[in-house]
CSV table of C-alpha atoms and ligand atoms in Angstrom, one decimal:
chain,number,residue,atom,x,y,z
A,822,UNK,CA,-5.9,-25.4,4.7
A,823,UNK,CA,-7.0,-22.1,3.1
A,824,UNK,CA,-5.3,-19.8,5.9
A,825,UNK,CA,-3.6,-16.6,4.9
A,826,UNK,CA,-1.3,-16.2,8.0
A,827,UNK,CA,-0.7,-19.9,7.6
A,828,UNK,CA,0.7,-19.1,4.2
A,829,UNK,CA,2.5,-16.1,5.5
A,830,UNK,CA,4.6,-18.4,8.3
A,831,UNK,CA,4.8,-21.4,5.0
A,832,UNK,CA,6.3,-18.1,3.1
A,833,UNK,CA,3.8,-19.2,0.5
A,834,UNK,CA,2.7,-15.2,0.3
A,835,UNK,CA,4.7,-12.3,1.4
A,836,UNK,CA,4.8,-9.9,4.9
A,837,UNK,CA,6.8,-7.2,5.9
A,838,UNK,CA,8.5,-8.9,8.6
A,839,UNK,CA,9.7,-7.8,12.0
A,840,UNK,CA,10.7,-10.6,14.0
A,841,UNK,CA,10.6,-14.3,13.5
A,842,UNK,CA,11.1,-17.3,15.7
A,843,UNK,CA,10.6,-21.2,16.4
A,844,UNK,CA,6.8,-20.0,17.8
A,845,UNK,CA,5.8,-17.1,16.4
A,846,UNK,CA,6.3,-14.1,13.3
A,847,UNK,CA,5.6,-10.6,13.2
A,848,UNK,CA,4.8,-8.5,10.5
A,849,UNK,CA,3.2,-5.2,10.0
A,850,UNK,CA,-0.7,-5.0,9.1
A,851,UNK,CA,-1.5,-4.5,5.3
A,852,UNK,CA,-4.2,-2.1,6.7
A,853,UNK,CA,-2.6,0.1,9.6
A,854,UNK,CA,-4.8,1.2,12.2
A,855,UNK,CA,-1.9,3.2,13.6
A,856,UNK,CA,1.3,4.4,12.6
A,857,UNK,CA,2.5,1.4,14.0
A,858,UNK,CA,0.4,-1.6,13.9
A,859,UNK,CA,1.9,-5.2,14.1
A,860,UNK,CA,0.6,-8.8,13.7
A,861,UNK,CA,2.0,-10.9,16.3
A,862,UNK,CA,0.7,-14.9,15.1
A,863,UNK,CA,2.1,-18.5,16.2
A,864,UNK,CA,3.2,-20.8,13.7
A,865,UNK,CA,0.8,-23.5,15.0
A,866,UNK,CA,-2.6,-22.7,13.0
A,867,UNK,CA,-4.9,-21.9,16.5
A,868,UNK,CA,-8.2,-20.2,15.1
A,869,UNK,CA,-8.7,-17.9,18.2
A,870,UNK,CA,-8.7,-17.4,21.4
A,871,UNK,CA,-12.1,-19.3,22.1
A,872,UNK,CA,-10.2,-22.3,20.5
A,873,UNK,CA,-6.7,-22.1,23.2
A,874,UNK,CA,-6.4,-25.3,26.0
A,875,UNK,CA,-4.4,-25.2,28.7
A,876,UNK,CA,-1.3,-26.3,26.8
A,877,UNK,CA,-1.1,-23.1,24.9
A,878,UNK,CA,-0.4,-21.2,27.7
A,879,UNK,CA,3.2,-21.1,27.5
A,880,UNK,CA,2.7,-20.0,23.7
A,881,UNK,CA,0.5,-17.2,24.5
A,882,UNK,CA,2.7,-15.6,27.3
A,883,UNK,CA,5.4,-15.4,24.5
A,884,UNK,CA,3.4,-13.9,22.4
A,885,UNK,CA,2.7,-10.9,24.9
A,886,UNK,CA,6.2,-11.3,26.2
A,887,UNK,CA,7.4,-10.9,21.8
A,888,UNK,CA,4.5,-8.0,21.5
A,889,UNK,CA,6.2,-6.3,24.7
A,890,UNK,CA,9.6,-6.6,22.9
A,891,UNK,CA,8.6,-5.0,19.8
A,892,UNK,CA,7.0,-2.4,21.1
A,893,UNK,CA,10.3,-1.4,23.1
A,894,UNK,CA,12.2,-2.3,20.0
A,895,UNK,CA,10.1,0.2,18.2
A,896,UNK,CA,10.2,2.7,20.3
A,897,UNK,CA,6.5,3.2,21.7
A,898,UNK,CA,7.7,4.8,24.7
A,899,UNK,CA,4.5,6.7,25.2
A,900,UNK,CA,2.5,3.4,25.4
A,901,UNK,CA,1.0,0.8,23.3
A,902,UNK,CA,-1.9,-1.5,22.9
A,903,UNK,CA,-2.2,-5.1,22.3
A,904,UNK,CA,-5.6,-6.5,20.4
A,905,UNK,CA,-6.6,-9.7,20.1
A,906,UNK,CA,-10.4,-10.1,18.5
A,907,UNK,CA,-12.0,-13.4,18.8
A,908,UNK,CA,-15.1,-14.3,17.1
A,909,UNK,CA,-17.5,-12.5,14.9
A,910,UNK,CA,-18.7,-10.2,17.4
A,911,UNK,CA,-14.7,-9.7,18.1
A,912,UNK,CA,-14.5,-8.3,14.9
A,913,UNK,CA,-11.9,-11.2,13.9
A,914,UNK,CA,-11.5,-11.7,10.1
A,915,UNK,CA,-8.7,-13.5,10.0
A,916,UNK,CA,-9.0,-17.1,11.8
A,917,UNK,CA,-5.9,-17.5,12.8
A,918,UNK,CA,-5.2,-16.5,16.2
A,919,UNK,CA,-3.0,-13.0,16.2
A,920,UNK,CA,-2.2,-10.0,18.5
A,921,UNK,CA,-2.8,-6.4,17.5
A,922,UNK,CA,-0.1,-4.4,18.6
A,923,UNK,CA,-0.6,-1.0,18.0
A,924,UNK,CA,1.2,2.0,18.7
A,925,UNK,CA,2.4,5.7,17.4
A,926,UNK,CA,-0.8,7.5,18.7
A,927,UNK,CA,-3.2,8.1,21.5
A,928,UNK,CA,-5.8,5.5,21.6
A,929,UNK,CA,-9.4,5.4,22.3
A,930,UNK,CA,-11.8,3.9,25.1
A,931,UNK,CA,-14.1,2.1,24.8
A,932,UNK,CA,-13.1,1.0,21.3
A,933,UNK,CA,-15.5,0.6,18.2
B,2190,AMP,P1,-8.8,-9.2,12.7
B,2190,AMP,O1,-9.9,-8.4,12.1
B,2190,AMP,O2,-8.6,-9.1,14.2
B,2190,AMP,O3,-9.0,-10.7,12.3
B,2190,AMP,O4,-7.5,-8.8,12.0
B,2190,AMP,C1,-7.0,-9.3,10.8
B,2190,AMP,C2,-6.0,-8.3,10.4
B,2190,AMP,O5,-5.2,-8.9,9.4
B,2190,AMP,C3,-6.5,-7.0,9.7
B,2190,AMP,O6,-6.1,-5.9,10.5
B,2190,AMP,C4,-6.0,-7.0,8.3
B,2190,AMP,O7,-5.7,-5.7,7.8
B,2190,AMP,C5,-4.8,-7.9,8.4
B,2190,AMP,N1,-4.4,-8.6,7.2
B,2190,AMP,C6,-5.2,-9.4,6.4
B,2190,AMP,N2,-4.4,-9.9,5.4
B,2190,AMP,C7,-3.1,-9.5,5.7
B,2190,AMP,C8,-1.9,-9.8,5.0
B,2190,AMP,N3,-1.8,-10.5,3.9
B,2190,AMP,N4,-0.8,-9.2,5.5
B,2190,AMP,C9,-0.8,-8.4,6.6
B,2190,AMP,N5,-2.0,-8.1,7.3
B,2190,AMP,C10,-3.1,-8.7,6.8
């Protein structure tokens, strides 16, 4: 399968890592947004959130419960904000499912 973040969990290209688990990686976005801005994926290839079932759940509460951990780990004391685009009018160009975490400034509402 021709997935970049699938190649990024396989190691097959490199990230700047954060965290790693059995479930999940995080690594910092090639293309920050913010002066800190995180990609929190699953292991498992899932191509969005359109494409979750109810067996996921468990997977997708650790990844908020891992994006909530970073951002303490981090520091983003002032607040944060977790992204997760779905679809082509999501804006998602990557189709493996990932949180945005994003953090180190004030952020807009409603976004772009
Ligand atoms: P989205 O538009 O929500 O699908 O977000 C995809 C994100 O992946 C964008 O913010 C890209 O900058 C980021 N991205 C794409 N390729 C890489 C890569 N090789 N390493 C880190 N981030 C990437």
């Amino acid at each position: 399968m021709d997935c970049i973040f699938c190649k990024i969990v396989d190691g097959a290209i490199p990230a700047r890592k954060e965290y790693e688990d059995g479930l999940c990686l995080a690594f910092h976005d090639v293309n920050p947004q913010a002066p800190t801005h995180l990609l929190v994926i699953p292991r498992q290839h899932l191509v969005s959130l359109a494409h979750v079932e109810p067996e996921h759940a468990a997977l997708l509460g650790h990844l908020m419960q891992v994006s909530a951990d970073l951002a303490k780990k981090l520091g983003l004391t002032n607040g944060f904000r977790v992204v997760l685009n779905s679809g082509a009018d999501g804006g998602q160009t990557v189709d493996h499912l990932h949180v945005h975490l994003l953090g180190g400034r004030a952020m807009h509402w409603p976004p772009g």
